[in-house]
mmCIF file of C-alpha atoms in Angstrom:
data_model
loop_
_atom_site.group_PDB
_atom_site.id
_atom_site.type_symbol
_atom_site.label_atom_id
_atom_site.label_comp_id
_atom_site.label_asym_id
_atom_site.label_seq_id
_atom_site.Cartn_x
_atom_site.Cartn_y
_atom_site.Cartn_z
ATOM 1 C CA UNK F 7 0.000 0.000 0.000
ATOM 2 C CA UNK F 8 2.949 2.180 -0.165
ATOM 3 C CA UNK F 9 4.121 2.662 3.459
ATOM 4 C CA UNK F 10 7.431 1.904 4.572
ATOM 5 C CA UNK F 11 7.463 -0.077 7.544
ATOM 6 C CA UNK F 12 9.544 0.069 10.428
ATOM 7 C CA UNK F 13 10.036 -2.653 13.996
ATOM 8 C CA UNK F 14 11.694 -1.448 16.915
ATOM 9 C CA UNK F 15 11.024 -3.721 19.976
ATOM 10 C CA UNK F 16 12.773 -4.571 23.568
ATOM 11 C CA UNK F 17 12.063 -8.380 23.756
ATOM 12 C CA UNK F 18 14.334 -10.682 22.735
ATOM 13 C CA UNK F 19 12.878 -11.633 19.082
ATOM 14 C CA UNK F 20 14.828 -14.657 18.450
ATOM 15 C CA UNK F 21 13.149 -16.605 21.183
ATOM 16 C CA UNK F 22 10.523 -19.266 19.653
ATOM 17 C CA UNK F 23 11.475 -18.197 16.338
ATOM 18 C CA UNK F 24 9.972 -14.713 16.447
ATOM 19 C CA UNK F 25 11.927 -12.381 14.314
ATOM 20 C CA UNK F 26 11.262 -15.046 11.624
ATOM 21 C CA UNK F 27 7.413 -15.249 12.234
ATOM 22 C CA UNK F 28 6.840 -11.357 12.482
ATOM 23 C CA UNK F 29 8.866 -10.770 9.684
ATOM 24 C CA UNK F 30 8.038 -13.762 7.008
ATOM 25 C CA UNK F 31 9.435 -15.101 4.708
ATOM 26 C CA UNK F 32 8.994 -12.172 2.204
ATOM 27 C CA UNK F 33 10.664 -9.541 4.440
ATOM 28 C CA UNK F 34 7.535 -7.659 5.656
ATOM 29 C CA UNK F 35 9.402 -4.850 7.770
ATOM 30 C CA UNK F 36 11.486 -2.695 5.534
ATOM 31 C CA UNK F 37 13.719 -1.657 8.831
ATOM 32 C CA UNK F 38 13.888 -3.925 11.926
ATOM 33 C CA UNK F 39 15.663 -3.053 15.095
ATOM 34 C CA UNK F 40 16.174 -5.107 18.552
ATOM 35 C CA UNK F 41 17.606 -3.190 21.863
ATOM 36 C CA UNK F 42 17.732 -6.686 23.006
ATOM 37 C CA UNK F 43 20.957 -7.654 24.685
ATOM 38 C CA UNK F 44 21.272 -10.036 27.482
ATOM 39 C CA UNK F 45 18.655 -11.290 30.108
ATOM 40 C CA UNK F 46 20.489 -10.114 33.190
ATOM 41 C CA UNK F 47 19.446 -6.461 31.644
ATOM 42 C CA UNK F 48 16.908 -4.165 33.505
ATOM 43 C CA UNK F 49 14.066 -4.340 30.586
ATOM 44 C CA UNK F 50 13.511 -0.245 31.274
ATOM 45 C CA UNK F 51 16.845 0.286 30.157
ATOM 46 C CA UNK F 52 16.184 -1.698 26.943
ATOM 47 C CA UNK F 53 13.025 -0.016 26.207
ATOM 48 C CA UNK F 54 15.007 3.431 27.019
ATOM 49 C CA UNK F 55 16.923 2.297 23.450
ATOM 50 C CA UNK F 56 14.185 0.493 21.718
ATOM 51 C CA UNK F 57 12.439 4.245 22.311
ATOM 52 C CA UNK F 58 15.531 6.222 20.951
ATOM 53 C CA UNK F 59 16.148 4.614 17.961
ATOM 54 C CA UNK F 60 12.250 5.044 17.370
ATOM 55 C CA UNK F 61 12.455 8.509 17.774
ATOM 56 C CA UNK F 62 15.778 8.823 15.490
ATOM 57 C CA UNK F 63 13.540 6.738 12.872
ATOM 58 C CA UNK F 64 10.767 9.224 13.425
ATOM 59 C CA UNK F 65 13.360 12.275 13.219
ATOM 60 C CA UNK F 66 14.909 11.187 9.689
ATOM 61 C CA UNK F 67 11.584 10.026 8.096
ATOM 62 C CA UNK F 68 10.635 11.878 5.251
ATOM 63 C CA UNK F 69 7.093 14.072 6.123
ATOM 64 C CA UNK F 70 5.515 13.037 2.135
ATOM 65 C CA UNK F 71 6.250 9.090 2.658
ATOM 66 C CA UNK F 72 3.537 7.503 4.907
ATOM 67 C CA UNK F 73 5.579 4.915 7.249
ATOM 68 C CA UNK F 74 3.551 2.243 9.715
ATOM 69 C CA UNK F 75 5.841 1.333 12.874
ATOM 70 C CA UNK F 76 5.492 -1.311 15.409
ATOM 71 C CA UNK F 77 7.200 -0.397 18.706
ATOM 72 C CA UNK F 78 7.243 -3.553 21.605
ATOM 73 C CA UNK F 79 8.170 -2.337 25.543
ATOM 74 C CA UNK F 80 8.577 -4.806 27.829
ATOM 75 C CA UNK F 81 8.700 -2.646 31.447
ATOM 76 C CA UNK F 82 5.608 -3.873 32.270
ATOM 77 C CA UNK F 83 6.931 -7.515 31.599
ATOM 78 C CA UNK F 84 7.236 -9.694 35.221
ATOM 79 C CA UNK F 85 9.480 -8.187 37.395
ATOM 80 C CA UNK F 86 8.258 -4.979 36.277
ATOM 81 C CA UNK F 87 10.833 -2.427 35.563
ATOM 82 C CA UNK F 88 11.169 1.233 36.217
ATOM 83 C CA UNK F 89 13.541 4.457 36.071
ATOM 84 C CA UNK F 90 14.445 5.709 39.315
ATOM 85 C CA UNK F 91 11.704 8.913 37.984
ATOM 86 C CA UNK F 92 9.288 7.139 37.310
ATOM 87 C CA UNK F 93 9.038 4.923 40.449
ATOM 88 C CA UNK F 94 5.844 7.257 42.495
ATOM 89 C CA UNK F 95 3.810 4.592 43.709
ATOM 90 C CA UNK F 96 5.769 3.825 46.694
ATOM 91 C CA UNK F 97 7.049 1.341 48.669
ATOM 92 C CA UNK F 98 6.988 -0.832 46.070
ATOM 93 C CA UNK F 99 8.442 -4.497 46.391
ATOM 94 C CA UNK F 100 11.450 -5.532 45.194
ATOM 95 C CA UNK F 101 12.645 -7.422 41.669
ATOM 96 C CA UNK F 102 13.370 -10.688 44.338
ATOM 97 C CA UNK F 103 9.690 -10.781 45.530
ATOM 98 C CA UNK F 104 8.271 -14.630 45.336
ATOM 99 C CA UNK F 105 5.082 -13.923 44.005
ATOM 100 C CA UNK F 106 4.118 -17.835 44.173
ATOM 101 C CA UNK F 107 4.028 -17.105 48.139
ATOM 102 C CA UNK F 108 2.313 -13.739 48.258
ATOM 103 C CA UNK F 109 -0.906 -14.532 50.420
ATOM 104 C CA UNK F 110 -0.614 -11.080 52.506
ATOM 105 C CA UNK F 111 -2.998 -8.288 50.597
ATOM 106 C CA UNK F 112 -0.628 -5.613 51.587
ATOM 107 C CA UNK F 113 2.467 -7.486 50.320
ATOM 108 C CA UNK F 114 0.564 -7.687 46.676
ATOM 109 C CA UNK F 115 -0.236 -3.964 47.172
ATOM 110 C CA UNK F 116 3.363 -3.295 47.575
ATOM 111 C CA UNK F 117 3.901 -5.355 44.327
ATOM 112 C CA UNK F 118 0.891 -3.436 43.050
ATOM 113 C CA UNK F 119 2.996 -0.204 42.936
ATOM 114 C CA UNK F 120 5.656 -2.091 41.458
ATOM 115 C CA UNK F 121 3.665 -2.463 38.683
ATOM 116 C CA UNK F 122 2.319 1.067 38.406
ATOM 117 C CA UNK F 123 6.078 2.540 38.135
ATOM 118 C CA UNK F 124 6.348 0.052 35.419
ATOM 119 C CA UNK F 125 3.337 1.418 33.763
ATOM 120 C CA UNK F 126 4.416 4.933 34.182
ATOM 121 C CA UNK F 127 7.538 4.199 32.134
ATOM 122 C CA UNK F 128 5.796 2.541 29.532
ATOM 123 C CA UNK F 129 4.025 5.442 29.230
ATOM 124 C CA UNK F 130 6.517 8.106 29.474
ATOM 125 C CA UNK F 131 8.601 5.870 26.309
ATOM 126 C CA UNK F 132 5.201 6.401 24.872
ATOM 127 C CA UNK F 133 5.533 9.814 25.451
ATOM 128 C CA UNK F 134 8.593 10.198 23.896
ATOM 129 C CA UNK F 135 7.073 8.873 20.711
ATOM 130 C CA UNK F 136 4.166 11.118 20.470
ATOM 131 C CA UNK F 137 6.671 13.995 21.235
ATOM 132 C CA UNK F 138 8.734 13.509 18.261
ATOM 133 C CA UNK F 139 5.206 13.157 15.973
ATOM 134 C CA UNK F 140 4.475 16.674 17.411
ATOM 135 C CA UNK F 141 7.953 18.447 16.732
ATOM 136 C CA UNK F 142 7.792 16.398 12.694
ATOM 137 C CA UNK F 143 4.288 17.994 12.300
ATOM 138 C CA UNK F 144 2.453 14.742 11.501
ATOM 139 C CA UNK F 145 0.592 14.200 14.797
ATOM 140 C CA UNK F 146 -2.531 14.886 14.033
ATOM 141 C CA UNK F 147 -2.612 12.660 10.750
ATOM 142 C CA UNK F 148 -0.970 9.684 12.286
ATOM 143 C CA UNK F 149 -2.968 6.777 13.674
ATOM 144 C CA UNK F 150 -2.017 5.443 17.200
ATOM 145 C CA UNK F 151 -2.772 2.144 18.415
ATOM 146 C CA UNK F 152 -2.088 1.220 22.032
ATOM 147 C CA UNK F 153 -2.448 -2.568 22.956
ATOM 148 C CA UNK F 154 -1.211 -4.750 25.521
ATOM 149 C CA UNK F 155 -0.787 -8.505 25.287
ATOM 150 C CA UNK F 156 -3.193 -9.561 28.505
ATOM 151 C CA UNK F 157 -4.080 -7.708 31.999
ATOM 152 C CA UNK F 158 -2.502 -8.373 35.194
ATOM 153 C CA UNK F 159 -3.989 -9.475 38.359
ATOM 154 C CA UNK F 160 -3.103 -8.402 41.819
ATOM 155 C CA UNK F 161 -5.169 -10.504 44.259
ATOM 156 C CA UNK F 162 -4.099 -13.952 45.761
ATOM 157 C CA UNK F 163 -3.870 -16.959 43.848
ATOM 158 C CA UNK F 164 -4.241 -14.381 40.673
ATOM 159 C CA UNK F 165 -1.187 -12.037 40.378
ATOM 160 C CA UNK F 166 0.110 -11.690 37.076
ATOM 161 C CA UNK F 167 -1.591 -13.288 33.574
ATOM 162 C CA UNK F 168 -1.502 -17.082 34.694
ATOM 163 C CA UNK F 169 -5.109 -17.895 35.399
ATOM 164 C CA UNK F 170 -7.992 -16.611 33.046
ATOM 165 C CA UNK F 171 -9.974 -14.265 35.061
ATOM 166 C CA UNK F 172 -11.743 -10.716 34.187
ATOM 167 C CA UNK F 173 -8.504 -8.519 35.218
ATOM 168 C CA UNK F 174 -6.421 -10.904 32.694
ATOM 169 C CA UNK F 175 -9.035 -10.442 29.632
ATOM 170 C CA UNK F 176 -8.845 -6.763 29.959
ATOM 171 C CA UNK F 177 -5.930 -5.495 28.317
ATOM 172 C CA UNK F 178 -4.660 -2.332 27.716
ATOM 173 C CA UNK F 179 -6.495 -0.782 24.115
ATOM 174 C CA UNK F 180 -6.448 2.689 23.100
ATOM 175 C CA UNK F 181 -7.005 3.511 19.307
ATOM 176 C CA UNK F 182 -6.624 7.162 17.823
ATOM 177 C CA UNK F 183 -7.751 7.529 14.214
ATOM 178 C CA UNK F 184 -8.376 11.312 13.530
ATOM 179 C CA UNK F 185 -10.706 12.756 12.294
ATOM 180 C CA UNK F 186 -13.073 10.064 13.571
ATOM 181 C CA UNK F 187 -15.562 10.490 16.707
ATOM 182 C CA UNK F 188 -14.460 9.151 19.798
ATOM 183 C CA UNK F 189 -15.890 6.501 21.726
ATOM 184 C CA UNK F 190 -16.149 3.969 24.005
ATOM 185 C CA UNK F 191 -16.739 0.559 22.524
ATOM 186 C CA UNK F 192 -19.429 -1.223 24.840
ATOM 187 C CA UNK F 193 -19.058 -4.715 22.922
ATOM 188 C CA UNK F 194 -16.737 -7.608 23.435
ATOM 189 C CA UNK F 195 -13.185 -6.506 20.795
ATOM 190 C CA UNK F 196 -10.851 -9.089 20.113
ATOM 191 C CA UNK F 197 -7.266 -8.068 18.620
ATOM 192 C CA UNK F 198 -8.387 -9.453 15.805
ATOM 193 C CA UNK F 199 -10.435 -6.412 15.201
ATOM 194 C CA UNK F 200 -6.944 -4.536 15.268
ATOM 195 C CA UNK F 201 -5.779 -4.965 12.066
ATOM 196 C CA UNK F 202 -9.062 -4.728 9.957
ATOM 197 C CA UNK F 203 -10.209 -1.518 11.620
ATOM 198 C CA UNK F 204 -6.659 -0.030 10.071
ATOM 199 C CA UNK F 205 -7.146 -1.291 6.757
ATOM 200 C CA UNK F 206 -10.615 0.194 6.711
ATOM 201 C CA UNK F 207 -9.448 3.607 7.936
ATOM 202 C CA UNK F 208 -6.493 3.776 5.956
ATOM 203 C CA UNK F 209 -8.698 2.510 2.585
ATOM 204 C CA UNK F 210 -6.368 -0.576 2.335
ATOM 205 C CA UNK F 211 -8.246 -3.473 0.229
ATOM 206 C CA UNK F 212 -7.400 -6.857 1.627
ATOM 207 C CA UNK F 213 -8.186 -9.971 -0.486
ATOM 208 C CA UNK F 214 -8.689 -13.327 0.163
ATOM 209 C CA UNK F 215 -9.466 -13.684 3.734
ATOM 210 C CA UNK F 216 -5.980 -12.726 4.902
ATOM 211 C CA UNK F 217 -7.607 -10.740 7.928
ATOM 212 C CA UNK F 218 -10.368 -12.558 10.226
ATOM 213 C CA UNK F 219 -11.755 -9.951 12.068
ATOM 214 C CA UNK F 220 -14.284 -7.230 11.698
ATOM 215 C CA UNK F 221 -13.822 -3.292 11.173
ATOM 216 C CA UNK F 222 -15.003 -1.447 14.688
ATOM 217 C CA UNK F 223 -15.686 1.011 12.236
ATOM 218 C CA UNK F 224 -18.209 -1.231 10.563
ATOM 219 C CA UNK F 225 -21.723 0.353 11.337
ATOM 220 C CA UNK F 226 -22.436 -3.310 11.927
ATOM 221 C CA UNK F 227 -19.754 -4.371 14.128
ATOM 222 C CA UNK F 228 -21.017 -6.485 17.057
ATOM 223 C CA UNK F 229 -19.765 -9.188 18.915
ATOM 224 C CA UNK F 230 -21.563 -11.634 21.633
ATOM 225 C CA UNK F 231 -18.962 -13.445 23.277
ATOM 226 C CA UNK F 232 -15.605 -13.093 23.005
ATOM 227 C CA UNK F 233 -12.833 -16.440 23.690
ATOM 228 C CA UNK F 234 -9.862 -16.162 25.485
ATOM 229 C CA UNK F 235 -6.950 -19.070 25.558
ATOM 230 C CA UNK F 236 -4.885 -19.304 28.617
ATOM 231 C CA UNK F 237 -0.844 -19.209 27.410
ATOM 232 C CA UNK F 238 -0.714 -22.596 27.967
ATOM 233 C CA UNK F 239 -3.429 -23.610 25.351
ATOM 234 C CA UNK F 240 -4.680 -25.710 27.617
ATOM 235 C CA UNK F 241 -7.790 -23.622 29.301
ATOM 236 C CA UNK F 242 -9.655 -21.433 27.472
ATOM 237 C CA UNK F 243 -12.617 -19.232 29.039
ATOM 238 C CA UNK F 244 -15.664 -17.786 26.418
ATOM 239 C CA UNK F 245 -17.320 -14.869 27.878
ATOM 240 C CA UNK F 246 -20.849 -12.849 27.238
ATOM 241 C CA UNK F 247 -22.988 -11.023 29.273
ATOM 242 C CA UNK F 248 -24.978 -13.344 30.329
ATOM 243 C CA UNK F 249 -22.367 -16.132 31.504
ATOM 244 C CA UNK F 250 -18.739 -17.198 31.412
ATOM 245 C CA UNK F 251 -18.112 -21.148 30.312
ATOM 246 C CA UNK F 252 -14.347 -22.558 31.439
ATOM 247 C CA UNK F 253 -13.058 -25.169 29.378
ATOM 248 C CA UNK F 254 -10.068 -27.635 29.105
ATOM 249 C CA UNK F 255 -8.562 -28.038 25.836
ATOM 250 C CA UNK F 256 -7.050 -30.780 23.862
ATOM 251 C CA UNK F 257 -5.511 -30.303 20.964
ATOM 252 C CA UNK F 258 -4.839 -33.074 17.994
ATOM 253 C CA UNK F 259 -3.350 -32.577 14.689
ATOM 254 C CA UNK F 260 -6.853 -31.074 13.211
ATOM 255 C CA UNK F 261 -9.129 -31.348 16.273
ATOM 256 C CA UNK F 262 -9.306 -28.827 19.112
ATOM 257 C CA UNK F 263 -11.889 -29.922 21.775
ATOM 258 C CA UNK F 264 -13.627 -28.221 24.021
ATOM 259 C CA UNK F 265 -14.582 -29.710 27.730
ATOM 260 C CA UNK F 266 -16.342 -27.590 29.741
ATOM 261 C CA UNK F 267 -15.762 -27.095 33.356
ATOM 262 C CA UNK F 268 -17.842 -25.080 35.164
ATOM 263 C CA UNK F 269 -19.795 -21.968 34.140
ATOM 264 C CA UNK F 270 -21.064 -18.234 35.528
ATOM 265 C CA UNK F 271 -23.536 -16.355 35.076
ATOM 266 C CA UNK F 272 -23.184 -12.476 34.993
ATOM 267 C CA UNK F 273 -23.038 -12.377 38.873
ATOM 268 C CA UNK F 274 -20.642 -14.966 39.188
ATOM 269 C CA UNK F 275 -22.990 -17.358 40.586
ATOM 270 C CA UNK F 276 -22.268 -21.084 39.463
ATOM 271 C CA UNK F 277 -24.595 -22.555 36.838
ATOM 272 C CA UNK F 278 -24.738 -26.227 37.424
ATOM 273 C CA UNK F 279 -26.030 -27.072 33.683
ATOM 274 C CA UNK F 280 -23.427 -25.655 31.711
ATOM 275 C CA UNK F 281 -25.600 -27.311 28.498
ATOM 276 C CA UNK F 282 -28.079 -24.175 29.812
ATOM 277 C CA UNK F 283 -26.028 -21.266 28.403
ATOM 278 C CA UNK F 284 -26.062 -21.715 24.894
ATOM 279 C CA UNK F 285 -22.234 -21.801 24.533
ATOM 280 C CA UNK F 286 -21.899 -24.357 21.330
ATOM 281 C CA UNK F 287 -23.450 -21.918 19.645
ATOM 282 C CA UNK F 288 -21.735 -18.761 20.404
ATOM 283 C CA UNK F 289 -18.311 -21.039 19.986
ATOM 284 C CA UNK F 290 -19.324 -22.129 16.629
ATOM 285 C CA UNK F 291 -19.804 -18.817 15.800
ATOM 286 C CA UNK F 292 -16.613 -17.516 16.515
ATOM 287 C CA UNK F 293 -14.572 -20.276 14.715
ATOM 288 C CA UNK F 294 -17.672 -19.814 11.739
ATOM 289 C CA UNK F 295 -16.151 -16.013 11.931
#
């Protein structure tokens, strides 16, 4: 579509074969960059890079060549990682901190603020960004998406993103397309939706059922139930407003099954007939989709 693409990120993209898998095997990203250096690193200081070269990218762009970037920080990433600034929400436990033994709320609260610092830094790198938009003139005609990869929880038996409950399903999802109304979005979005809501603001055509989701700027965009896959693969937990289904998964070469658990309804109150909530339907939907 004519836009030169650029990758800066702060994770280590080698891991599980990710450089390859982000980047394909017809070189997607025009320019790629890594801060990435050893594990032993604080992960603020890597985004701290990741952020500059950004900015330098922004800096030498030219202003009549439309460019799409993809910046990755990984502060908020377990331990949570902070300049000495940016660390308000204090005391705040340590990098050491066992979180398998937290039971104490006010320990978790001190991890809590841990977290928030962590935030804060995301958000000043973020800052950064937006800063050098401003000073190249293009701010107000760029699009901004802001997306996490899962919540975080903060209460016992569910700190951090390893069980699937409500804190975990709500990630972080800001989108800024100007010149278009703002809202807030009262139905279930997937990231799915990320992608194709792009494409239709940016008048991109896409053929042949590369992209799965739906357009939130579709007059027509609704969704019932969305499905959410613990890391593992193993659970996975569909949600609507009127009940919440968990399921174990098992996975064969082209069969994916779905057991279900227990279920919720809206209060959380358990519904004993899970057959009651209508979930095969709203699942076949979504894989239909």
């Amino acid at each position: 579509a004519g836009y030169r693409t650029y990758m800066a990120c702060s994770a280590n993209m080698e891991w599980k074969g990710f450089h390859k898998r982000v980047n394909g095997a017809d070189s997607l990203i025009d320019n790629y960059y890594c801060a990435y250096l050893n594990r032993t690193e604080d992960r603020n200081l890597i985004d701290n890079r990741t952020t500059a070269r950004a900015v330098e990218w922004i800096k030498e762009s030219r202003r009549s060549e439309p460019f799409a970037m993809i910046l990755q920080l990984d502060s908020t990433h377990w331990t949570y990682y902070a300049d000495p600034e940016h660390r308000i929400s204090m005391p705040c436990a340590g990098k050491e901190v066992n979180i398998a033994a937290l039971r104490n709320p006010a320990d978790i609260e001190l991890l809590a603020n841990r977290y928030r610092n962590s935030v804060r830094q995301v958000n000043a790198c973020i800052s950064r960004i937006t800063g050098a938009l401003k000073d190249k003139g293009i701010f107000e005609d760029t699009a901004l998406v802001i997306v996490s990869d899962h919540g975080e929880g903060f209460a016992p038996g569910m700190i951090g993103h390893s069980v699937l409950h409500d804190d975990i399903k709500k990630p972080a999802f800001i989108m800024r397309l100007p010149g278009k109304v703002k809202y807030a979005s009262q139905e279930y979005i997937a990231d799915t939706a990320i992608f194709p809501t792009l494409f239709d603001y940016l008048g991109i055509k896409v053929t042949g059922g590369l992209l799965r989701g739906r357009s939130l700027l579709d007059p027509g965009y609704k969704k019932k139930s969305v499905l959410s896959f613990h890391g593992s693969l193993l659970m996975a937990d569909l949600t609507s407003v009127e009940y919440r289904v968990l399921f174990r998964i098992n996975m064969a070469d082209d069969l994916i099954s779905f057991t279900p658990v227990y279920a919720t309804d809206s209060s959380g109150r358990i519904i004993t007939d899970t057959e009651s909530t209508g979930w095969q339907n709203d699942l076949r939907e979504i894989f239909t989709r």
